[in-house]
Every structure is written in C-alpha cells, then in structure tokens.
Amino acid sequence: MSSFRKRALDEFSSHRAERFYVEKQPVSQYFGQNVFDIEKMRRYLSSEAFEAVQLAVIDGVKIDRSIANQIASGMKAWALERGATHYTHWFHPLTDATAEKHEAFVDPSKNGGVFENFRGEALVQQEPDASSFPNGGLRNTFEARGYSAWDPSSPAFIIDDTLCIPSVFVAYTGESLDMKTPHLKSLQQLDKAATELAKMFDSKAARVNVMLGIEQEYFLVDEALYRARPDLMLCNRTLIGHTAAKDQQLEDHYFGAIPSRVMCFMKDFETEAFKLGVVLKTRHNEVAPNQFEFAPYHAEANLSVDHNLMMMILMRKIAKRHKLKVIFHEKPFAGINGSGKHCNWSMVTNTGVNLLSPGKTPRNNIQFLSFFVSVIRAVYEHHHLLMSSVASLNNSYRLGGSEAPPAIMSVFCGTTLTEVLDSIENMAITDDSEENRAIKLDIVNKIPEILPDNTDRNRTSPFAFTGNRFEFRAVGSSVNVASSMFILNAAVAQQIMRFKTLADKEMSEGLSKDEAILKVIRLFIIESKNIRFEGNGYSEEWHREAARRGLKGITDIPGAFAAFLDKKTLTLMEETHVLSEREVEARYEVLNEIFVKKLQIEARVIGDLTINHIIPTAIKFQNSLIENVLGLKELFGEDEYKSMSEKQLLSIKKISGYIQMLRDDVYGIINARKEANKIASHPERAVNYSDNVLPYIEKLRITTDKLEMLVDDELWPLPKYRELLFWR
Ligand code: ADP
Ligand code: MG
C-alpha cells in the first residue's frame, strides 16, 4: 500500500481512548473557575468598581478611567492567582475566526527586574496593528490603526495562561470591523423596541434580552488520517473521495452509543467548558458517521455567541491531546449530511417573561401573539436577506440538499398556532356585537399553554417555532452566528417598532387597547402569510410554490451577497443604527473576497491532488495492467489473448481516458482562475469564480472518484472515506 496512507493508518491504529482533564469534584464545585464572573468581581473589586461594571453591563454606562484602573487591578490579581501570565483583547474579525494578540503582564522595573502590570487603559482599549484583517476598504494600510475595546457585558476568562478580554474591534474612524459590534447594536435596538411593546402588557417591563441556544454540529477525524489528506488540512473538507459502501443509510449512528475515544474527548472538553462557565447540556451522535453535536443551555445572546466561539477554540485544543481533529466545515464529506449551527432564539423580559411563550391567560396570549407575529412579519420582510446571511462557499455545498434546510426562507408554526392565526385572519375586529366579542375571546382562549415538547417538529423548515422559541436552522457550523443574528434582531426590532406605532395610532383613533392590538396582529398575519409553510421544505413542489408566492431563494453565492446592497437592507440597517451604508458595503466586499480566496484555495488544492497524487497513481496502476497484458500475449500469443481478455484492454482504455480528462480539467481550472484573477473588483471576480472555476471542482471530483473505484487499493495514496469515517 502507498506508504503515505499506510503510515497514517498504522499511526491511527495506535491511538487509544484516554482522559486528560479529570476533575474529582462535582461540576458545581469548579464551574466557572476560569471566568471573572459576578462572584469573582464581588470578591476582587471594590464596591465602587463592582457597581461601575454592573452599570456598564446593564445600562451601558461608560466606565471612567480611575475606575478602570481599579477593575484592571482586581482582574489582574485574580488572573495571576489562576496562573495567567498574559492578557489579550479577544475579538471577532470579519473572518469567522477569533483574534488574539497576547501581551505579557510583566513590565521591566527600574531595578532591572520585572513586575506584573495591568493598567486600566490596557483593559479598556488596545491598538492591534490590524492592517491584515479583512476590512473591505474601511482602512488603508497607511492608516492601519484599529482599536479593540473591552465589552464588559461578556466576562473575561482564562484559556491556558492567557486572560482573554472579550472586545469589539473598530477602525480608527469608528466603523466596525467585527461581528460583535453590529450584534451588540442590534440587541440594543431590539431591547428598546421590545420593551416599549412589552410595557403595553406589563408595566414593570424595563428590559428585553434575546436568549440564544446554539446547537453545534461537528465531525471528528483521526489526526494521522487528517494529515494524510491535504484537502482536509487546507480546505477543511474532502475535495475528492468516493463515498463508502456504507454511510448513513442504516441510520445507526444518530443517537447511537458514543465511541469510547470520542467519549473521552467529550468529557475532557466538557470539564474545561464548565470551568469556563458554559453550561453544556446535551451531547449526542449526529446523523452522519463520525458527526456529533453539543448544545449548551441557552444564555443571553452576546454571551452565547462568545461561548460558542470559546468552545470552538477549546475543542480544537483538547482534540489535539486525543489525536483528533475537529472539523467545523459545513460539508466536509460528500454524500453524507453536513453540519449546521441551529440558533434557538427567544426574547425574555427583566420580569422573567418569555415573550414567545404562549401563556395561560388571554392577556398573556395577546402579548405572545404580538411578538410572535412580529417575528414572522420580520422574517417575511427580510426573507431573502436572512437566507443570504448564511450564504458562504462552505454552506453552499450543504444547503438545499435533502439534509439541510432549502435555500428558500419559510416559517413553520405548527398546527395549533396555524389554526389560531387563520381564525384571527378570518375574524371581524371592529364588529363590536356581543357575538363577535365572544368569538374574539374564544380565539385567544383557545391557545393552550403549548408545552415545548408538545409542539410538532418539522425538520425541513429553516425557521421553525418550537414551543417557546424560534429555531433558525440554516446557519453554517463554522461561522460566527452573530453574522445572521444581528440581521434577525434588527429585522424583528423594525417590525416591533412598527407594531407599536400602528397600535398607538389605532388607539388614538378610538379603538380600545385590546382591539387595537388585535387589529395589528391581524394585519401582520395577513401581510406575512406567504412566508408560512407547514409542508416538506425539501420537496420540488415547495420550490414551485415558493416561486409562486414571490419568495426569493438563493441560487448562487455571490448573488446572495448582493442582498446586502438592497435598498431594503440599507434602510433596515440605518433605521436600527446597526450598520451604516459604508459598513454594509465593506462587509459586502469582505464576503466576496473571502468567497474568492476560499475557492482559489480549493482550486489549487484539487489541482495539486490531481496532478501530484491521483494521476501518478493511476499511471502506476495502468502500467501494471499493461505489463500484465504484454506478459499474457507473450505467453499465449496475440490471437488467443484477444479471445480471453478483452475486458482488461477496456480497463486500460478507461483509465487512460480518465487521466486525459483530469489533465484537461486541471488545465481548464488553472486557465479559468487566471482569467478570473484579472478582474479587479472583488464582487465581479466572485461571480466569475462561481460561474467558471467552481464547476471544475465538481467535475474533477467525479473523475477522481471513478478512478478510486478502479485503481488497486494498495496503491491509492489518500485515506478513503471508510477509513476517515468509520472507527470506534
Ligand atoms: P433539539 O431537540 O432541537 O436538537 P437541543 O436540546 O439539542 O434541541 O437544543 C435546544 C437548544 O435550545 C438548547 O441550547 C436550549 O437551551 C435552547 N433553548 C431552549 N429553550 C429556549 C428558549 N426559550 N430560548 C432560546 N433557546 C432555548
Ligand atoms: Mg439538538
């Protein structure tokens, strides 16, 4: 067998299940020990400093310099006790990765030694030379300054020996260069809008928080095998590889017993996650072989996003000890399910009311319906943008297959709520007769207290109501979900504001509060009817039906990016103060740039694999066949050979045909790239790459996968799907 693959398989078989991070105490004893949370703040900060942080967290009050010094010094004392030697502003640039630049606490002292130093300025702001982060033209390299600024609403934490300070990242001119800033702004807007509306029902409502529970899917691959696959190493996905004879058709992996090596990894990961204050609640096998999922208990949205990104860092680190690689790519393996990050989303008031939870009383239910229809209306209004927000090269390989949501937005409500919405649509709001009043009351009363477990499930819907929250399922597994969440938040804020304005107007024109609210609920139901769909989202009929309804899906990725430049999007972003037009344009640039770069890398890697791995292997095998033919001819003579071994000649011809095709297509993809690279504008280049480079990747794959089935297994140089995916 090819030594490359053989060595990897040998190494792989020596890997064992083992635990490295074992805690003897119950989780509650060490939970959060690596987080500078409220409890630690109380212990390490003066009451003045503690108050200041709380005010900053709750009301966004600015922290002044002298207090910042006090906070920094308390934080330092805690971090040093926990063995930290460095600190970093931890931020989320537009790449989906997280960024950190570590600074040692130590500074030189006058007498030639060092002392641990951490001043307020260092806590509040850093100035990383950030010219190499994507910025979509918001910064020129000659004014490369970018600032990272502390986000006090997400507590600092320690990973390894580094104190990480969650931060936003903005340009010198104040424009945001990260994912966190627009997300925070959208949460603020939604808070403002939703509180105003909630006050109509509950005079004590003073704040509305978005709660987010992110389910993370991922694959695990053995490290030795991973290293023997240049495509996994450089693109995080297999560009070639024939599907294994068995994959997920027996449905024996989902919720199955977790393999022991994986279990050891999971337990170690969970132990460290608990120390970081993340309540990991659920773990299980996913549908595809070697695919898994974890879900933490939902938390306030900004925190939840930070936690998810922390977990991704932690998983990679811990997997290394287990000689595993975590693959977050949306579609690492062809022919089996890809991975997503389901975003469970709800709104809750400071008084503890989940605004998306139907209640026991009619009053609660009118409140529930107001928020419920506002979300649906928002998803309808910005359906194309929301779906476009999950578009990426990676996710394009997953979406729309019969495994993940279709690339058309729709909302699933379930039978009970569909009936309620339909009956409200059909009722007469302003008819004040005794009889009609009774009907109205009855409709509202009819909403039972729907227990989350009691709601229907529709796995084919990209946006489903699941009893007390909505679940957005199209988001990719490798991304920072803030990139979709800020759009959802802004869109909902916009509709809630509109709801309130319309209700106020009806009241000023003489309707009672309940009637006014019901009238707007009904209006929203009618306006957004087209986005509601209860059927099978994977079906052909739905695609036709959606087109009839005027719902715009995404067909190609650069086309989806263009949704950001729609007038409607710009108005939404400006109205909610989430992004300025310039910031939107910059993001649009970055999306296109990243798309091109990723595709460029894939094109290079598949070219390399084809020329340097696959073709030489195919030739070697072909030579052995030729040698065999010549030998047989020598032995039996030309005539007798002809009658006995026609098939063998056919094989040789076939292989040689495939080799020729591969050569042509590699030549083709190189030329297509060359041509595309001449285009200066990122968006135009992206379109060209999508039209002219992308098709070659699929074409090359088809041919190499056919060769994999023909060539002697001993010679095949890359670990095969069955080796990558099936092991216990
Ligand atoms: P599923 O059955 O859809 O796979 P999981 O149990 O894997 O669900 O994950 C559900 C996620 O939804 C968890 O993170 C959970 O905390 C979260 N969740 C539950 N209720 C709410 C809510 N009201 N708001 C936001 N998230 C919620
Ligand atoms: Mg789940």
mmCIF file of N, CA and C in Angstrom, residues 97-182:
data_model
loop_
_atom_site.group_PDB
_atom_site.id
_atom_site.type_symbol
_atom_site.label_atom_id
_atom_site.label_comp_id
_atom_site.label_asym_id
_atom_site.label_seq_id
_atom_site.Cartn_x
_atom_site.Cartn_y
_atom_site.Cartn_z
ATOM 1 N N ALA A 97 -13.209 33.686 12.370
ATOM 2 C CA ALA A 97 -12.275 33.197 13.387
ATOM 3 C C ALA A 97 -12.312 34.177 14.556
ATOM 4 N N THR A 98 -11.559 33.894 15.601
ATOM 5 C CA THR A 98 -11.384 34.873 16.656
ATOM 6 C C THR A 98 -9.927 35.311 16.615
ATOM 7 N N ALA A 99 -9.662 36.505 17.138
ATOM 8 C CA ALA A 99 -8.298 37.014 17.061
ATOM 9 C C ALA A 99 -7.796 37.343 18.452
ATOM 10 N N GLU A 100 -6.528 37.115 18.659
ATOM 11 C CA GLU A 100 -5.928 37.438 19.948
ATOM 12 C C GLU A 100 -4.467 37.798 19.738
ATOM 13 N N LYS A 101 -4.011 38.820 20.435
ATOM 14 C CA LYS A 101 -2.601 39.163 20.403
ATOM 15 C C LYS A 101 -2.191 39.269 21.862
ATOM 16 N N HIS A 102 -1.359 38.342 22.287
ATOM 17 C CA HIS A 102 -1.058 38.250 23.721
ATOM 18 C C HIS A 102 -0.008 39.270 24.156
ATOM 19 N N GLU A 103 -0.231 39.855 25.315
ATOM 20 C CA GLU A 103 0.763 40.730 25.938
ATOM 21 C C GLU A 103 1.084 40.140 27.300
ATOM 22 N N ALA A 104 2.367 40.115 27.643
ATOM 23 C CA ALA A 104 2.726 39.621 28.977
ATOM 24 C C ALA A 104 2.309 40.660 30.006
ATOM 25 N N PHE A 105 1.938 40.206 31.198
ATOM 26 C CA PHE A 105 1.654 41.161 32.281
ATOM 27 C C PHE A 105 2.924 41.898 32.697
ATOM 28 N N VAL A 106 4.061 41.218 32.554
ATOM 29 C CA VAL A 106 5.275 41.823 33.110
ATOM 30 C C VAL A 106 5.796 42.997 32.305
ATOM 31 N N ASP A 107 6.270 43.977 33.054
ATOM 32 C CA ASP A 107 6.960 45.138 32.506
ATOM 33 C C ASP A 107 8.293 45.232 33.225
ATOM 34 N N PRO A 108 9.299 45.844 32.573
ATOM 35 C CA PRO A 108 10.585 45.993 33.280
ATOM 36 C C PRO A 108 10.436 46.978 34.438
ATOM 37 N N SER A 109 11.084 46.674 35.538
ATOM 38 C CA SER A 109 11.051 47.630 36.646
ATOM 39 C C SER A 109 12.382 48.381 36.672
ATOM 40 N N LYS A 110 12.422 49.427 37.481
ATOM 41 C CA LYS A 110 13.602 50.307 37.465
ATOM 42 C C LYS A 110 14.881 49.580 37.871
ATOM 43 N N ASN A 111 14.747 48.648 38.821
ATOM 44 C CA ASN A 111 15.961 47.996 39.336
ATOM 45 C C ASN A 111 16.418 46.814 38.474
ATOM 46 N N GLY A 112 15.892 46.740 37.254
ATOM 47 C CA GLY A 112 16.368 45.686 36.344
ATOM 48 C C GLY A 112 15.529 44.428 36.360
ATOM 49 N N GLY A 113 14.616 44.314 37.278
ATOM 50 C CA GLY A 113 13.742 43.135 37.312
ATOM 51 C C GLY A 113 12.463 43.384 36.520
ATOM 52 N N VAL A 114 11.448 42.652 36.852
ATOM 53 C CA VAL A 114 10.146 42.885 36.212
ATOM 54 C C VAL A 114 9.055 42.932 37.282
ATOM 55 N N PHE A 115 7.929 43.513 36.919
ATOM 56 C CA PHE A 115 6.773 43.454 37.819
ATOM 57 C C PHE A 115 5.517 43.262 36.989
ATOM 58 N N GLU A 116 4.492 42.666 37.601
ATOM 59 C CA GLU A 116 3.251 42.429 36.872
ATOM 60 C C GLU A 116 2.436 43.717 36.819
ATOM 61 N N ASN A 117 2.079 44.098 35.629
ATOM 62 C CA ASN A 117 1.432 45.383 35.442
ATOM 63 C C ASN A 117 0.204 45.213 34.544
ATOM 64 N N PHE A 118 -0.904 45.812 34.923
ATOM 65 C CA PHE A 118 -2.086 45.787 34.055
ATOM 66 C C PHE A 118 -2.922 46.996 34.403
ATOM 67 N N ARG A 119 -2.831 48.036 33.548
ATOM 68 C CA ARG A 119 -3.493 49.292 33.857
ATOM 69 C C ARG A 119 -4.865 49.364 33.192
ATOM 70 N N GLY A 120 -5.633 50.294 33.674
ATOM 71 C CA GLY A 120 -6.982 50.491 33.131
ATOM 72 C C GLY A 120 -7.000 50.674 31.623
ATOM 73 N N GLU A 121 -6.014 51.435 31.115
ATOM 74 C CA GLU A 121 -6.001 51.680 29.657
ATOM 75 C C GLU A 121 -5.855 50.369 28.896
ATOM 76 N N ALA A 122 -5.018 49.484 29.447
ATOM 77 C CA ALA A 122 -4.777 48.213 28.758
ATOM 78 C C ALA A 122 -6.023 47.339 28.768
ATOM 79 N N LEU A 123 -6.820 47.483 29.827
ATOM 80 C CA LEU A 123 -8.069 46.724 29.891
ATOM 81 C C LEU A 123 -9.082 47.277 28.885
ATOM 82 N N VAL A 124 -9.192 48.600 28.869
ATOM 83 C CA VAL A 124 -10.272 49.231 28.120
ATOM 84 C C VAL A 124 -10.011 49.219 26.614
ATOM 85 N N GLN A 125 -8.761 49.439 26.238
ATOM 86 C CA GLN A 125 -8.505 49.576 24.814
ATOM 87 C C GLN A 125 -7.136 49.032 24.424
ATOM 88 N N GLN A 126 -7.083 48.396 23.251
ATOM 89 C CA GLN A 126 -5.796 48.018 22.691
ATOM 90 C C GLN A 126 -5.767 48.509 21.267
ATOM 91 N N GLU A 127 -4.556 48.628 20.724
ATOM 92 C CA GLU A 127 -4.457 49.085 19.351
ATOM 93 C C GLU A 127 -3.653 48.057 18.569
ATOM 94 N N PRO A 128 -4.293 46.944 18.219
ATOM 95 C CA PRO A 128 -3.527 45.941 17.478
ATOM 96 C C PRO A 128 -3.234 46.467 16.088
ATOM 97 N N ASP A 129 -2.041 46.200 15.574
ATOM 98 C CA ASP A 129 -1.798 46.576 14.185
ATOM 99 C C ASP A 129 -2.623 45.626 13.357
ATOM 100 N N ALA A 130 -3.719 46.146 12.883
ATOM 101 C CA ALA A 130 -4.724 45.247 12.350
ATOM 102 C C ALA A 130 -4.864 45.357 10.854
ATOM 103 N N SER A 131 -3.816 45.804 10.201
ATOM 104 C CA SER A 131 -3.960 46.011 8.760
ATOM 105 C C SER A 131 -4.203 44.712 8.000
ATOM 106 N N SER A 132 -3.897 43.587 8.625
ATOM 107 C CA SER A 132 -4.076 42.336 7.882
ATOM 108 C C SER A 132 -5.429 41.682 8.088
ATOM 109 N N PHE A 133 -6.300 42.313 8.837
ATOM 110 C CA PHE A 133 -7.656 41.769 8.939
ATOM 111 C C PHE A 133 -8.490 42.297 7.787
ATOM 112 N N PRO A 134 -9.419 41.475 7.286
ATOM 113 C CA PRO A 134 -10.240 41.976 6.188
ATOM 114 C C PRO A 134 -11.062 43.171 6.650
ATOM 115 N N ASN A 135 -11.099 44.197 5.825
ATOM 116 C CA ASN A 135 -11.836 45.390 6.247
ATOM 117 C C ASN A 135 -12.671 45.986 5.131
ATOM 118 N N GLY A 136 -12.622 45.364 3.953
ATOM 119 C CA GLY A 136 -13.477 45.831 2.863
ATOM 120 C C GLY A 136 -13.245 47.283 2.497
ATOM 121 N N GLY A 137 -11.997 47.719 2.622
ATOM 122 C CA GLY A 137 -11.675 49.077 2.201
ATOM 123 C C GLY A 137 -11.959 50.135 3.245
ATOM 124 N N LEU A 138 -12.339 49.700 4.464
ATOM 125 C CA LEU A 138 -12.614 50.696 5.504
ATOM 126 C C LEU A 138 -11.324 51.282 6.059
ATOM 127 N N ARG A 139 -10.226 50.601 5.826
ATOM 128 C CA ARG A 139 -8.971 51.157 6.310
ATOM 129 C C ARG A 139 -7.924 50.952 5.245
ATOM 130 N N ASN A 140 -7.139 51.988 5.033
ATOM 131 C CA ASN A 140 -5.996 51.809 4.144
ATOM 132 C C ASN A 140 -4.834 51.379 5.007
ATOM 133 N N THR A 141 -3.876 50.689 4.388
ATOM 134 C CA THR A 141 -2.759 50.203 5.210
ATOM 135 C C THR A 141 -1.965 51.347 5.819
ATOM 136 N N PHE A 142 -2.001 52.512 5.195
ATOM 137 C CA PHE A 142 -1.233 53.611 5.788
ATOM 138 C C PHE A 142 -1.931 54.214 7.002
ATOM 139 N N GLU A 143 -3.171 53.907 7.176
ATOM 140 C CA GLU A 143 -3.813 54.307 8.439
ATOM 141 C C GLU A 143 -4.396 53.049 9.083
ATOM 142 N N ALA A 144 -3.481 52.113 9.309
ATOM 143 C CA ALA A 144 -3.904 50.754 9.655
ATOM 144 C C ALA A 144 -4.474 50.623 11.053
ATOM 145 N N ARG A 145 -4.557 51.714 11.749
ATOM 146 C CA ARG A 145 -4.978 51.569 13.136
ATOM 147 C C ARG A 145 -6.389 51.015 13.284
ATOM 148 N N GLY A 146 -6.507 50.058 14.155
ATOM 149 C CA GLY A 146 -7.820 49.579 14.535
ATOM 150 C C GLY A 146 -7.792 49.509 16.051
ATOM 151 N N TYR A 147 -8.925 49.662 16.661
ATOM 152 C CA TYR A 147 -8.960 49.602 18.112
ATOM 153 C C TYR A 147 -9.809 48.436 18.562
ATOM 154 N N SER A 148 -9.344 47.758 19.569
ATOM 155 C CA SER A 148 -10.230 46.797 20.209
ATOM 156 C C SER A 148 -10.608 47.394 21.557
ATOM 157 N N ALA A 149 -11.879 47.304 21.892
ATOM 158 C CA ALA A 149 -12.350 47.911 23.133
ATOM 159 C C ALA A 149 -13.137 46.888 23.943
ATOM 160 N N TRP A 150 -12.892 46.864 25.209
ATOM 161 C CA TRP A 150 -13.484 45.917 26.149
ATOM 162 C C TRP A 150 -15.013 45.930 26.085
ATOM 163 N N ASP A 151 -15.594 44.737 26.039
ATOM 164 C CA ASP A 151 -17.054 44.599 26.121
ATOM 165 C C ASP A 151 -17.389 44.050 27.506
ATOM 166 N N PRO A 152 -17.719 44.944 28.442
ATOM 167 C CA PRO A 152 -17.904 44.480 29.829
ATOM 168 C C PRO A 152 -19.089 43.538 29.996
ATOM 169 N N SER A 153 -19.974 43.446 28.970
ATOM 170 C CA SER A 153 -21.142 42.587 29.163
ATOM 171 C C SER A 153 -20.805 41.106 29.004
ATOM 172 N N SER A 154 -19.583 40.815 28.579
ATOM 173 C CA SER A 154 -19.172 39.411 28.487
ATOM 174 C C SER A 154 -17.914 39.248 29.347
ATOM 175 N N PRO A 155 -17.985 38.420 30.382
ATOM 176 C CA PRO A 155 -16.888 38.397 31.346
ATOM 177 C C PRO A 155 -15.578 37.854 30.779
ATOM 178 N N ALA A 156 -14.471 38.387 31.324
ATOM 179 C CA ALA A 156 -13.146 37.911 30.916
ATOM 180 C C ALA A 156 -12.956 36.475 31.385
ATOM 181 N N PHE A 157 -12.095 35.742 30.676
ATOM 182 C CA PHE A 157 -11.895 34.334 31.021
ATOM 183 C C PHE A 157 -10.442 33.953 30.741
ATOM 184 N N ILE A 158 -10.043 32.821 31.302
ATOM 185 C CA ILE A 158 -8.662 32.374 31.095
ATOM 186 C C ILE A 158 -8.648 31.073 30.306
ATOM 187 N N ILE A 159 -7.910 31.093 29.199
ATOM 188 C CA ILE A 159 -7.637 29.837 28.499
ATOM 189 C C ILE A 159 -6.122 29.679 28.525
ATOM 190 N N ASP A 160 -5.663 28.495 28.895
ATOM 191 C CA ASP A 160 -4.231 28.252 29.138
ATOM 192 C C ASP A 160 -3.731 29.265 30.152
ATOM 193 N N ASP A 161 -2.739 30.062 29.761
ATOM 194 C CA ASP A 161 -2.228 31.021 30.737
ATOM 195 C C ASP A 161 -2.551 32.447 30.311
ATOM 196 N N THR A 162 -3.614 32.598 29.522
ATOM 197 C CA THR A 162 -3.925 33.923 28.993
ATOM 198 C C THR A 162 -5.304 34.414 29.444
ATOM 199 N N LEU A 163 -5.296 35.631 29.967
ATOM 200 C CA LEU A 163 -6.563 36.276 30.330
ATOM 201 C C LEU A 163 -7.159 36.870 29.058
ATOM 202 N N CYS A 164 -8.333 36.389 28.660
ATOM 203 C CA CYS A 164 -8.951 36.868 27.426
ATOM 204 C C CYS A 164 -10.045 37.872 27.775
ATOM 205 N N ILE A 165 -9.963 39.038 27.147
ATOM 206 C CA ILE A 165 -10.913 40.109 27.436
ATOM 207 C C ILE A 165 -11.795 40.306 26.199
ATOM 208 N N PRO A 166 -13.057 39.853 26.254
ATOM 209 C CA PRO A 166 -13.927 39.998 25.094
ATOM 210 C C PRO A 166 -14.015 41.460 24.663
ATOM 211 N N SER A 167 -13.848 41.695 23.373
ATOM 212 C CA SER A 167 -13.736 43.067 22.889
ATOM 213 C C SER A 167 -14.427 43.252 21.553
ATOM 214 N N VAL A 168 -14.756 44.501 21.276
ATOM 215 C CA VAL A 168 -15.198 44.846 19.927
ATOM 216 C C VAL A 168 -13.982 45.349 19.166
ATOM 217 N N PHE A 169 -14.097 45.423 17.860
ATOM 218 C CA PHE A 169 -12.963 45.827 17.035
ATOM 219 C C PHE A 169 -13.448 46.857 16.022
ATOM 220 N N VAL A 170 -12.926 48.064 16.134
ATOM 221 C CA VAL A 170 -13.402 49.143 15.258
ATOM 222 C C VAL A 170 -12.220 49.846 14.591
ATOM 223 N N ALA A 171 -12.518 50.498 13.473
ATOM 224 C CA ALA A 171 -11.477 51.238 12.764
ATOM 225 C C ALA A 171 -11.212 52.557 13.482
ATOM 226 N N TYR A 172 -10.111 53.163 13.109
ATOM 227 C CA TYR A 172 -9.715 54.463 13.616
ATOM 228 C C TYR A 172 -10.860 55.469 13.483
ATOM 229 N N THR A 173 -11.605 55.335 12.400
ATOM 230 C CA THR A 173 -12.703 56.266 12.128
ATOM 231 C C THR A 173 -13.999 55.870 12.837
ATOM 232 N N GLY A 174 -13.965 54.776 13.586
ATOM 233 C CA GLY A 174 -15.147 54.391 14.357
ATOM 234 C C GLY A 174 -16.003 53.327 13.687
ATOM 235 N N GLU A 175 -15.719 53.001 12.432
ATOM 236 C CA GLU A 175 -16.526 51.977 11.766
ATOM 237 C C GLU A 175 -16.181 50.590 12.301
ATOM 238 N N SER A 176 -17.204 49.749 12.357
ATOM 239 C CA SER A 176 -16.954 48.444 12.955
ATOM 240 C C SER A 176 -16.268 47.507 11.965
ATOM 241 N N LEU A 177 -15.328 46.739 12.496
ATOM 242 C CA LEU A 177 -14.576 45.793 11.660
ATOM 243 C C LEU A 177 -14.771 44.378 12.160
ATOM 244 N N ASP A 178 -15.852 44.167 12.900
ATOM 245 C CA ASP A 178 -16.014 42.856 13.526
ATOM 246 C C ASP A 178 -17.470 42.399 13.493
ATOM 247 N N MET A 179 -17.718 41.264 14.099
ATOM 248 C CA MET A 179 -19.066 40.704 14.151
ATOM 249 C C MET A 179 -19.802 41.154 15.414
ATOM 250 N N LYS A 180 -19.033 41.440 16.453
ATOM 251 C CA LYS A 180 -19.659 41.717 17.737
ATOM 252 C C LYS A 180 -20.372 43.073 17.754
ATOM 253 N N THR A 181 -19.748 44.080 17.132
ATOM 254 C CA THR A 181 -20.327 45.423 17.219
ATOM 255 C C THR A 181 -21.761 45.476 16.667
ATOM 256 N N PRO A 182 -21.985 45.035 15.427
ATOM 257 C CA PRO A 182 -23.376 45.099 14.941
ATOM 258 C C PRO A 182 -24.314 44.217 15.760
#
